Amino acid sequence: MKSLINFHNPKTKLIYLKQKSLFDLFCTSVSVGLHKEAGLWLFSASQTVDMAAAAARIDRGRRSVSLLGTVTGCRATHTAPKSRYDALVVGGGHNGLVAAAYLQKGGVKTAVLERRHVLGGAAVTEEIFPGFHFSRCSYLLSLLRPHIIRDLELKKHGLKVYLRDPHAFTPMLEDGVRGAPPRSLILGSDLASNQREIGKFSQKDAKVYPEFTAHLEKLAGAIHPLLDSSPVDIPGVTTGSLKKRLSAAKTLMPILKCGLKLGRNVPDFYEILTAPITKILFRWFESEPLRATLATDGVIGAMTSPSNPGSGYVLLHHVMGELEKEKGAWGYVEGGMGGVSQAMARAARSYGVDIFTEKDVEQILVGSDGSAKGVALKDGTEINSKVVLSNATPYVTFRNLTPQAALSSEFIRAVDQIDYTSPVTKINVAVDKLPNFLALPTPDGKPGPHHQCSIHLNCESVEVLETAYKEATNGRPSTRPMLEMTIPSVLDPTLAPPGCHVVSLFTQFTPYHVEGREWTSQDREAFADTVFDWVEQYAPGFKKSVVGRDILSPPDLERIFGLTGGNIFHGSMSLDQLYLARPLPSLSNYRSPIKGLYLCGSGCHPGGGVMGSPGWNAAVTVMADLKSH
């Protein structure tokens, strides 16, 4: 079994010794010991132990906690929670923090209770290896709604984003012609440059690409009215008094706005919602590298293939964001994705929200009248409230936290049918030098424009993606996985020691169970070795540059971050789990069968990504209900 930390690399010792002021690593030996402090594995300078034994201890520890666990996120309120609040938010993920901030701004006294030692849910920054700060789960920002950034003054509270331009780099595995490097495809905001790049593969595709992007932007822009409001209130519109029906009819306005924006493009919108992305891409383009690069956005985070119906919507979901008013742009948050959560927590605290970490909720309290009354923590503490908002997945909320006797058997069966299938294994890598790609060599070690991109590996053709998907559906990790590599330290030097970098590898496709059994440490290491072997083919020398790696399979994502099934969206973004049916038809308005219990996480409309809309919409719903009672 391989050690997580490559001490055979002579530069590794220097990197760690440079962190002496942080960790008192003044031992002269490259061997390390481990000790457990506050429940976290730390390096110890006081011990010299056998490296194999240390590696074994590291491997045991890494399955449940980070090696260092040093958190760069906002720390919690130090005082104990009060015995009563108006609202309690279970889970300090970004949607929970957004909901809490808006509730408190609306005069609802609110507290946030986070299970882990760090706020942010999947949007966290953790120092897994000394001096290397990782966006351990989510890793890019685009979908966060502009009105939330403005309303909560997140920039004032420290949010800073590095825009990427160019934003996509797809190198080819091929022999160069007459000594030239292999070809590659780079896409960015400059349309003429994009056409030149695409023209290397197809002049026809280069010519139609501007029309395609304009078409996609029009369809994506039409979704925006739907994001910032609850789905249509079908019961309200169809039943009750005329006054109540007219009031509920207001919920039709976002749909009408969407339709008006689309105009005669309504059929195109319907098609992209329902069609396989291959149907659309093959109609527009003929070159495989361009098709495959665009197809990755149709399957990213989803256990689906480009030829499956619904993959078109996943593409739309990933291009409908914006940064600094640039449509479809994605960027790196300074300090890692924990910087988003820090800014949200600071904003929430400035309004008066009480925020607590390491407060593990065991059960939502339900009174004799069938309504939520607060929560009980695992340490026995009970906190009362008028309402409870759960930022956990619907499964965790209703199967783990809610008393089962308070729910009907029919409802429980429906919850059990929500799809949480995930294809993702996330690998966080510390390296002591920048990857040097054969397709665009940088022998001087300095970053090129392509290093700031989402780097798409194993994307020579759509067929490669299809094959990777089929292997996972048969219970085996892909032997040639789809890889999205990002190197945020190219733009944000705060993330790694000088000359070093943090690399994120978002990999697909891996099943939740390996051939019907649980993942083992050997399975994790073997899959990571496969991934690294493929990266090595595109960027020779990558494996020798590795200082350490953090491997998170679907079960690891579930255990550490509370993501049921390891699904980053809190539930699949399939057609049967969108809008009026997200996460279930009976739950699409954020209210649960238990009065006073609400959902506010990504399992609700409009779904996953660091967007904030589920938290905002849930807060609006809760305040309306509190006002009416």
XYZ file of C-alpha atoms in Angstrom:
629
model
C 0.000 0.000 0.000
C 1.296 3.448 -0.855
C 1.870 6.107 1.729
C -0.333 9.147 1.358
C 2.748 11.330 1.726
C 5.671 10.916 -0.627
C 8.743 11.199 1.579
C 10.898 9.583 -1.092
C 10.744 12.912 -2.932
C 13.744 14.982 -1.693
C 11.731 18.179 -2.036
C 9.089 16.849 0.346
C 11.328 17.151 3.385
C 12.147 20.758 2.480
C 8.464 21.657 2.041
C 7.546 20.274 5.433
C 10.525 21.798 7.187
C 9.538 25.177 5.703
C 6.374 24.873 7.745
C 8.404 24.769 10.997
C 6.747 27.900 12.386
C 3.362 26.272 11.963
C 4.041 22.743 13.108
C 7.408 22.745 14.970
C 8.756 20.268 12.490
C 12.373 20.571 13.529
C 13.275 16.881 13.475
C 16.181 16.036 11.166
C 14.734 12.720 10.054
C 12.248 12.488 7.211
C 10.364 9.837 9.152
C 7.306 11.123 10.974
C 5.177 10.031 13.859
C 1.528 10.564 14.363
C -0.424 11.377 17.455
C -4.068 12.057 17.995
C -4.984 15.492 19.333
C -8.538 16.752 19.657
C -9.678 13.855 17.493
C -7.421 14.814 14.546
C -4.273 13.203 13.188
C -1.273 15.533 13.484
C 2.396 15.253 12.631
C 4.673 14.980 15.660
C 8.264 16.219 15.745
C 8.924 14.340 18.980
C 8.802 10.875 17.479
C 10.850 8.966 14.932
C 9.060 5.827 13.801
C 9.254 3.238 11.068
C 7.908 4.782 7.862
C 5.836 1.710 6.959
C 4.137 1.784 10.349
C 3.484 5.493 9.998
C 2.013 4.940 6.559
C -0.313 2.265 7.893
C -1.487 4.559 10.687
C -2.006 7.373 8.212
C -4.129 5.119 6.023
C -6.317 4.075 8.956
C -6.818 7.697 9.940
C -7.457 9.110 6.502
C -10.641 7.107 6.017
C -12.476 9.088 8.670
C -10.596 12.365 9.145
C -8.161 14.583 7.313
C -4.502 14.153 8.208
C -4.296 17.561 9.787
C -7.817 18.861 9.804
C -6.584 22.421 10.159
C -9.505 24.564 9.132
C -9.298 27.930 7.459
C -13.041 28.492 7.784
C -14.967 30.614 10.230
C -15.003 29.299 13.779
C -18.181 28.933 15.744
C -19.740 30.982 18.505
C -17.977 29.952 21.726
C -20.922 30.323 24.084
C -23.466 27.540 24.532
C -26.710 27.662 22.568
C -29.692 29.274 24.235
C -32.542 27.043 25.289
C -34.931 28.589 22.768
C -34.833 30.254 19.351
C -37.404 31.212 16.788
C -35.638 29.071 14.167
C -32.983 26.376 14.241
C -30.998 25.453 11.136
C -29.603 21.910 11.182
C -26.355 21.943 9.219
C -23.958 24.795 8.502
C -23.635 24.260 4.769
C -23.858 27.265 2.474
C -27.637 26.957 2.026
C -28.158 26.721 5.778
C -26.052 29.836 6.314
C -27.974 31.713 3.605
C -31.321 30.715 5.127
C -30.155 31.724 8.606
C -28.905 35.126 7.434
C -32.175 35.991 5.684
C -34.297 34.760 8.590
C -32.320 36.854 11.064
C -32.537 39.882 8.766
C -36.289 39.327 8.805
C -36.429 39.471 12.595
C -36.460 35.706 13.243
C -33.965 34.813 15.991
C -31.943 31.995 14.443
C -29.172 29.552 15.370
C -27.143 27.240 13.128
C -26.004 23.845 14.436
C -23.159 22.203 12.487
C -22.059 18.603 13.121
C -18.441 19.015 11.979
C -15.624 21.158 13.370
C -15.813 23.425 10.318
C -18.651 25.354 8.699
C -19.616 25.115 5.059
C -20.821 21.574 4.456
C -19.267 20.647 1.110
C -17.989 24.232 0.598
C -15.011 24.035 2.964
C -11.282 24.645 2.951
C -9.108 22.219 4.909
C -5.356 22.008 5.362
C -4.921 18.299 4.742
C -1.123 18.445 4.447
C 1.046 21.136 6.092
C 0.850 24.356 4.089
C -1.553 22.936 1.459
C -5.122 24.275 1.681
C -7.742 22.357 -0.290
C -11.301 22.977 -1.397
C -11.866 19.466 -0.182
C -15.252 18.812 -1.794
C -16.788 21.538 -4.016
C -14.060 23.428 -5.851
C -15.460 26.079 -8.239
C -17.926 28.975 -7.970
C -20.390 30.205 -10.589
C -23.980 29.467 -9.591
C -24.149 31.612 -6.426
C -27.043 33.965 -7.104
C -25.996 37.605 -7.605
C -28.809 38.954 -5.414
C -27.537 36.860 -2.492
C -24.031 38.261 -2.927
C -25.516 41.783 -2.903
C -28.111 41.285 -0.140
C -25.665 39.694 2.298
C -22.773 41.985 1.263
C -20.538 38.970 0.872
C -17.709 40.948 -0.726
C -17.630 43.231 2.297
C -17.412 40.101 4.429
C -14.362 38.819 2.541
C -15.593 36.994 -0.553
C -13.057 37.333 -3.366
C -13.189 35.319 -6.590
C -10.512 34.840 -9.230
C -12.103 34.690 -12.677
C -10.595 32.162 -15.072
C -9.920 33.042 -18.680
C -9.460 30.764 -20.521
C -11.622 28.285 -18.640
C -11.342 24.919 -20.441
C -8.280 22.989 -21.625
C -8.534 19.577 -23.305
C -5.154 18.081 -24.264
C -5.044 15.130 -26.645
C -3.288 11.816 -26.202
C -1.714 11.592 -29.654
C 1.622 11.825 -31.387
C 2.485 15.277 -32.659
C 2.942 15.778 -36.383
C 6.535 16.460 -37.597
C 7.820 16.977 -34.068
C 4.988 19.290 -32.995
C 3.294 18.742 -29.625
C -0.019 16.855 -29.466
C -3.051 19.004 -30.217
C -5.224 20.572 -27.536
C -8.413 22.594 -27.278
C -8.583 25.785 -25.204
C -11.847 27.672 -24.685
C -12.327 31.047 -22.997
C -14.258 34.306 -23.264
C -12.617 35.428 -26.527
C -14.867 34.119 -29.295
C -12.316 34.616 -32.086
C -9.696 32.711 -30.094
C -12.202 29.909 -29.462
C -12.872 29.652 -33.184
C -9.151 29.400 -33.937
C -8.802 26.627 -31.365
C -11.832 24.702 -32.644
C -10.610 25.214 -36.199
C -7.660 22.925 -35.438
C -10.212 20.112 -35.432
C -13.043 21.380 -37.656
C -13.572 24.620 -39.570
C -17.292 23.837 -39.745
C -17.496 23.622 -35.944
C -15.516 26.826 -35.574
C -18.006 28.642 -37.774
C -21.144 27.525 -35.878
C -19.711 27.718 -32.334
C -20.739 31.393 -31.729
C -24.315 30.553 -32.725
C -24.314 27.555 -30.361
C -23.078 29.557 -27.361
C -25.635 32.308 -27.996
C -28.380 29.673 -28.217
C -27.277 28.039 -24.961
C -27.043 31.393 -23.166
C -30.609 32.236 -24.192
C -31.935 28.938 -22.842
C -29.918 29.203 -19.626
C -30.987 32.817 -19.036
C -34.640 31.818 -19.198
C -34.185 29.600 -16.125
C -33.181 32.474 -13.819
C -36.744 33.490 -12.805
C -37.349 29.898 -11.690
C -34.268 29.798 -9.473
C -35.237 32.579 -7.104
C -38.747 31.428 -6.251
C -40.597 28.362 -5.033
C -42.223 26.066 -7.597
C -45.820 26.727 -8.561
C -48.273 26.201 -5.679
C -50.475 23.636 -7.445
C -52.805 22.913 -4.463
C -53.228 26.652 -3.837
C -54.076 27.399 -7.453
C -56.542 24.528 -7.787
C -58.339 24.408 -4.421
C -59.714 26.741 -1.757
C -61.471 30.071 -1.923
C -61.166 32.424 -4.883
C -59.075 34.773 -2.741
C -56.637 32.006 -1.878
C -56.470 30.864 -5.488
C -55.700 34.374 -6.701
C -52.985 34.684 -4.065
C -51.481 31.334 -5.083
C -51.648 32.378 -8.755
C -48.702 34.698 -8.052
C -46.512 31.605 -7.979
C -47.206 31.224 -11.716
C -45.307 34.435 -12.493
C -41.804 32.873 -12.682
C -43.082 30.293 -15.175
C -44.642 33.067 -17.263
C -41.417 35.090 -17.151
C -39.469 32.016 -18.234
C -41.852 31.447 -21.138
C -41.690 35.076 -22.241
C -37.891 35.011 -22.197
C -37.863 31.861 -24.298
C -40.439 33.019 -26.825
C -40.326 30.734 -29.823
C -37.388 28.852 -28.259
C -39.783 26.967 -25.955
C -39.483 23.764 -28.043
C -35.664 24.016 -27.922
C -35.854 24.458 -24.141
C -38.083 21.407 -23.814
C -35.687 19.392 -25.941
C -32.586 20.250 -23.927
C -34.457 19.394 -20.709
C -35.365 15.942 -21.948
C -32.829 14.907 -24.593
C -29.470 13.181 -24.293
C -26.744 15.789 -24.664
C -25.281 13.742 -27.518
C -28.413 14.373 -29.597
C -27.855 18.113 -29.322
C -24.056 18.160 -29.620
C -23.966 15.766 -32.576
C -26.439 17.985 -34.402
C -24.227 21.050 -33.942
C -20.678 19.674 -34.127
C -18.589 17.015 -35.866
C -15.250 17.106 -33.988
C -14.954 14.627 -31.138
C -12.737 16.697 -28.792
C -15.237 19.584 -28.841
C -18.202 17.233 -28.405
C -16.526 15.445 -25.485
C -15.383 18.654 -23.784
C -18.916 20.076 -23.874
C -20.435 16.701 -22.929
C -18.531 16.649 -19.629
C -20.792 19.433 -18.366
C -23.749 17.197 -19.178
C -22.568 14.384 -16.894
C -20.448 16.132 -14.244
C -21.483 14.867 -10.818
C -24.211 12.680 -12.345
C -24.306 8.916 -12.754
C -25.384 9.213 -16.359
C -23.837 9.051 -19.796
C -23.983 11.672 -22.540
C -26.387 9.402 -24.431
C -28.906 9.210 -21.572
C -32.036 11.421 -21.583
C -31.755 14.357 -19.175
C -28.012 14.908 -19.586
C -28.921 18.007 -21.593
C -30.388 19.652 -18.504
C -27.279 18.895 -16.448
C -25.309 20.831 -19.086
C -27.760 23.726 -18.824
C -27.491 23.678 -15.022
C -23.731 24.126 -15.277
C -23.774 27.012 -17.755
C -26.536 29.121 -16.181
C -24.314 30.837 -13.596
C -22.378 34.076 -13.732
C -19.494 35.830 -12.016
C -18.941 39.570 -12.058
C -21.790 39.813 -14.611
C -19.994 37.433 -16.989
C -22.480 34.766 -18.061
C -21.416 31.161 -17.596
C -18.119 32.099 -15.919
C -16.581 29.920 -13.198
C -13.895 31.028 -10.765
C -11.718 30.113 -7.808
C -12.612 31.536 -4.399
C -9.637 33.070 -2.601
C -8.619 30.809 0.237
C -10.609 27.930 -1.247
C -14.348 27.287 -1.212
C -14.362 27.772 2.539
C -14.048 31.465 1.688
C -17.678 31.445 0.506
C -18.862 29.880 3.744
C -16.695 32.239 5.817
C -18.240 35.266 4.146
C -21.753 33.890 4.640
C -21.077 33.100 8.296
C -19.684 36.584 8.908
C -22.732 38.105 7.259
C -25.092 35.925 9.292
C -23.288 36.782 12.541
C -23.398 40.480 11.728
C -27.210 40.228 11.707
C -27.238 38.333 15.009
C -27.287 34.648 14.032
C -25.755 32.278 16.607
C -23.530 29.708 14.872
C -22.191 26.569 16.537
C -19.896 23.799 15.290
C -19.508 20.314 16.769
C -23.197 20.320 17.683
C -24.410 16.990 16.338
C -28.195 16.872 16.114
C -29.555 13.445 17.034
C -33.253 14.056 16.573
C -35.798 16.654 15.558
C -38.290 17.046 18.386
C -41.931 16.560 17.438
C -44.673 17.543 19.877
C -47.899 15.720 20.676
C -49.661 18.003 18.208
C -47.438 16.688 15.386
C -45.393 19.862 14.894
C -41.648 20.443 15.199
C -40.602 21.809 18.590
C -36.806 21.960 18.284
C -33.912 19.506 18.326
C -32.070 17.163 20.671
C -28.273 17.012 20.389
C -26.279 13.818 20.804
C -24.918 15.143 24.095
C -28.478 15.220 25.449
C -29.039 18.974 25.138
C -32.496 19.999 23.949
C -33.060 23.305 22.151
C -36.593 24.486 21.493
C -37.773 26.532 18.538
C -40.852 27.555 16.598
C -39.472 26.112 13.364
C -36.632 23.814 12.267
C -34.910 24.025 8.876
C -32.843 21.047 7.772
C -29.832 21.643 5.542
C -29.226 17.882 5.515
C -30.286 15.687 2.607
C -33.961 14.653 2.526
C -32.914 11.094 3.399
C -30.909 12.143 6.460
C -33.674 14.546 7.508
C -36.562 12.102 7.339
C -34.883 8.746 7.961
C -32.191 9.646 10.483
C -33.326 12.796 12.287
C -37.133 12.674 12.299
C -39.030 10.260 14.602
C -40.370 7.612 12.241
C -43.651 7.389 14.135
C -44.362 10.992 13.119
C -44.305 10.102 9.405
C -46.663 7.952 7.369
C -45.409 4.661 5.934
C -46.299 5.934 2.447
C -44.138 9.017 2.908
C -41.224 6.972 4.235
C -41.425 4.666 1.210
C -41.364 7.703 -1.074
C -38.271 9.097 0.704
C -36.553 5.734 0.286
C -37.051 5.980 -3.490
C -35.173 9.282 -3.934
C -32.151 8.656 -6.151
C -28.773 9.568 -4.643
C -26.560 7.620 -7.031
C -23.145 9.272 -7.398
C -20.276 8.607 -9.817
C -17.721 10.844 -8.105
C -14.440 10.131 -6.388
C -12.667 13.358 -5.438
C -8.879 13.253 -5.100
C -7.037 16.214 -3.555
C -3.339 16.235 -4.405
C -0.406 18.240 -3.028
C 2.426 18.609 -5.554
C 5.840 20.260 -5.403
C 5.801 21.435 -9.022
C 3.303 22.397 -11.684
C 2.121 19.663 -14.093
C 3.877 20.031 -17.442
C 1.539 18.951 -20.258
C 2.930 17.469 -23.461
C 0.302 19.349 -25.465
C 1.390 22.753 -24.093
C 4.834 22.409 -22.494
C 5.999 24.883 -19.845
C 9.554 23.687 -19.137
C 10.351 26.744 -17.027
C 7.760 25.628 -14.464
C 5.801 28.861 -14.767
C 2.001 28.653 -15.180
C 0.575 29.062 -18.642
C -2.959 30.289 -19.312
C -4.099 26.667 -19.629
C -3.111 25.866 -16.052
C -5.941 28.019 -14.665
C -8.564 26.064 -16.638
C -10.712 23.077 -15.925
C -8.364 20.557 -17.524
C -10.301 17.752 -19.204
C -8.369 14.496 -19.431
C -9.599 11.356 -21.205
C -11.926 13.512 -23.282
C -10.655 12.624 -26.744
C -14.121 11.392 -27.684
C -17.633 10.897 -26.319
C -17.088 7.150 -26.669
C -14.388 7.315 -23.964
C -16.935 8.872 -21.586
C -19.562 6.259 -22.502
C -17.169 3.397 -21.787
C -16.190 4.870 -18.417
C -19.857 5.140 -17.456
C -20.692 1.563 -18.484
C -17.878 0.162 -16.347
C -19.258 1.885 -13.248
C -22.810 0.681 -13.902
C -21.352 -2.831 -13.803
C -19.973 -2.162 -10.334
C -16.370 -1.381 -11.229
C -14.440 1.896 -11.118
C -13.620 3.131 -14.610
C -10.308 1.912 -15.969
C -10.085 5.061 -18.110
C -11.976 7.571 -15.949
C -13.228 10.985 -16.983
C -10.965 13.472 -15.186
C -11.492 17.149 -14.480
C -8.309 18.633 -13.055
C -8.121 22.104 -11.531
C -5.089 23.872 -10.051
C -6.507 26.875 -8.123
C -3.113 27.758 -6.621
C -2.096 29.023 -10.082
C -4.314 32.069 -9.426
C -4.463 31.963 -5.611
C -0.981 31.748 -4.043
C -2.436 31.520 -0.509
C -3.266 27.836 -1.025
C 0.211 26.251 -1.172
C 3.850 26.864 -0.188
C 5.990 28.766 -2.738
C 6.670 26.688 -5.823
C 4.072 24.106 -4.830
C 0.452 23.642 -5.846
C -2.850 22.064 -4.848
C -4.501 19.931 -7.499
C -8.133 18.862 -7.511
C -9.104 15.750 -9.453
C -12.863 15.364 -9.868
C -13.121 11.855 -11.252
C -15.879 9.750 -12.783
C -17.137 7.066 -12.867
C -16.950 5.132 -9.612
C -19.780 3.101 -8.007
C -20.915 3.312 -4.374
C -20.104 -0.384 -3.968
C -17.203 -2.108 -5.700
C -18.601 -5.258 -7.284
C -21.235 -5.452 -4.555
C -18.953 -4.873 -1.555
C -17.686 -1.949 0.505
C -14.707 0.103 -0.659
C -11.422 -0.881 1.006
C -8.300 1.234 1.420
C -6.739 -0.949 -1.279
C -9.603 -0.066 -3.636
C -9.089 3.639 -3.010
C -5.353 3.478 -3.536
C -5.703 1.312 -6.645
C -8.198 3.714 -8.231
C -6.032 6.723 -7.367
C -3.065 4.916 -8.942
C -5.131 4.413 -12.109
C -6.016 8.117 -12.157
C -2.395 9.143 -11.633
C -1.235 6.785 -14.400
C -3.579 8.562 -16.826
C -2.478 12.030 -15.687
C 1.117 10.898 -16.161
C 0.426 10.158 -19.832
C -0.676 13.754 -20.397
C 1.880 15.349 -18.047
C 4.995 13.154 -17.531
C 6.582 13.713 -14.138
C 3.280 14.292 -12.362
C 3.570 11.193 -10.173
C 7.050 12.148 -8.946
C 5.772 15.591 -7.945
C 3.110 14.223 -5.585
C 3.637 15.129 -1.935
C 0.357 13.705 -0.633
C -3.131 12.704 -1.693
C -6.586 12.605 -0.117
C -8.922 10.070 -1.766
C -12.671 10.487 -1.249
C -14.833 7.730 -2.750
C -18.655 8.034 -2.753
C -18.951 6.429 0.725
C -16.274 8.828 2.041
C -18.188 11.835 0.694
C -21.279 10.472 2.421
C -19.598 9.877 5.777
C -17.532 13.056 5.999
C -19.893 15.596 4.428
C -23.275 13.949 5.011
C -23.888 13.593 1.254
C -26.237 10.626 0.981
C -24.824 8.171 -1.561
C -21.910 10.577 -2.045
C -24.168 12.655 -4.315
C -22.857 16.230 -4.482
C -26.303 17.589 -5.418
C -28.162 16.122 -2.373
C -30.017 13.960 -4.889
C -29.743 13.286 -8.596
C -30.563 16.154 -10.951
C -32.678 13.842 -13.106
C -35.923 14.906 -14.750
C -38.011 13.080 -12.145
C -36.271 15.022 -9.365
C -36.502 18.614 -10.631
C -38.774 21.583 -9.939
C -42.230 20.316 -8.829
C -40.773 16.880 -8.058
C -37.644 17.946 -6.130
C -37.064 16.024 -3.973
C -40.633 14.658 -4.080
C -43.871 16.154 -5.395
C -45.118 16.480 -1.796
C -41.945 18.336 -0.705
C -41.346 20.781 -3.551
C -42.416 23.853 -1.506
C -39.766 23.303 1.246
C -42.475 22.332 3.782
C -42.545 18.818 5.217
C -45.439 16.673 6.482
C -44.463 17.835 9.964
C -45.665 21.355 10.628
C -42.761 23.676 11.371
C -40.136 21.403 9.753
C -38.648 22.630 6.468
C -35.958 21.591 4.022
C -33.419 24.227 2.929
C -30.617 22.234 1.278
C -29.662 21.332 -2.284
C -32.108 18.446 -2.202
C -34.791 21.109 -2.763
C -35.542 23.187 -5.861
C -33.552 24.383 -7.744
C -30.937 21.798 -6.822
C -27.218 21.399 -6.382
C -24.159 23.568 -6.767
C -23.043 26.420 -4.523
C -26.068 28.493 -5.461
C -27.814 29.609 -2.254
C -31.265 29.555 -3.880
C -32.662 26.660 -1.806
C -31.675 28.515 1.384
C -33.130 31.794 0.146
C -36.402 30.229 -1.051
C -36.812 28.240 2.179
C -36.253 31.365 4.311
C -38.904 33.262 2.323
C -41.345 30.360 2.804
C -40.680 30.148 6.550
C -41.117 33.890 7.085
C -44.389 33.855 5.158
C -45.672 30.983 7.316
C -44.587 32.645 10.573
C -46.278 35.863 9.515
C -49.556 34.101 8.705
C -49.786 32.359 12.104
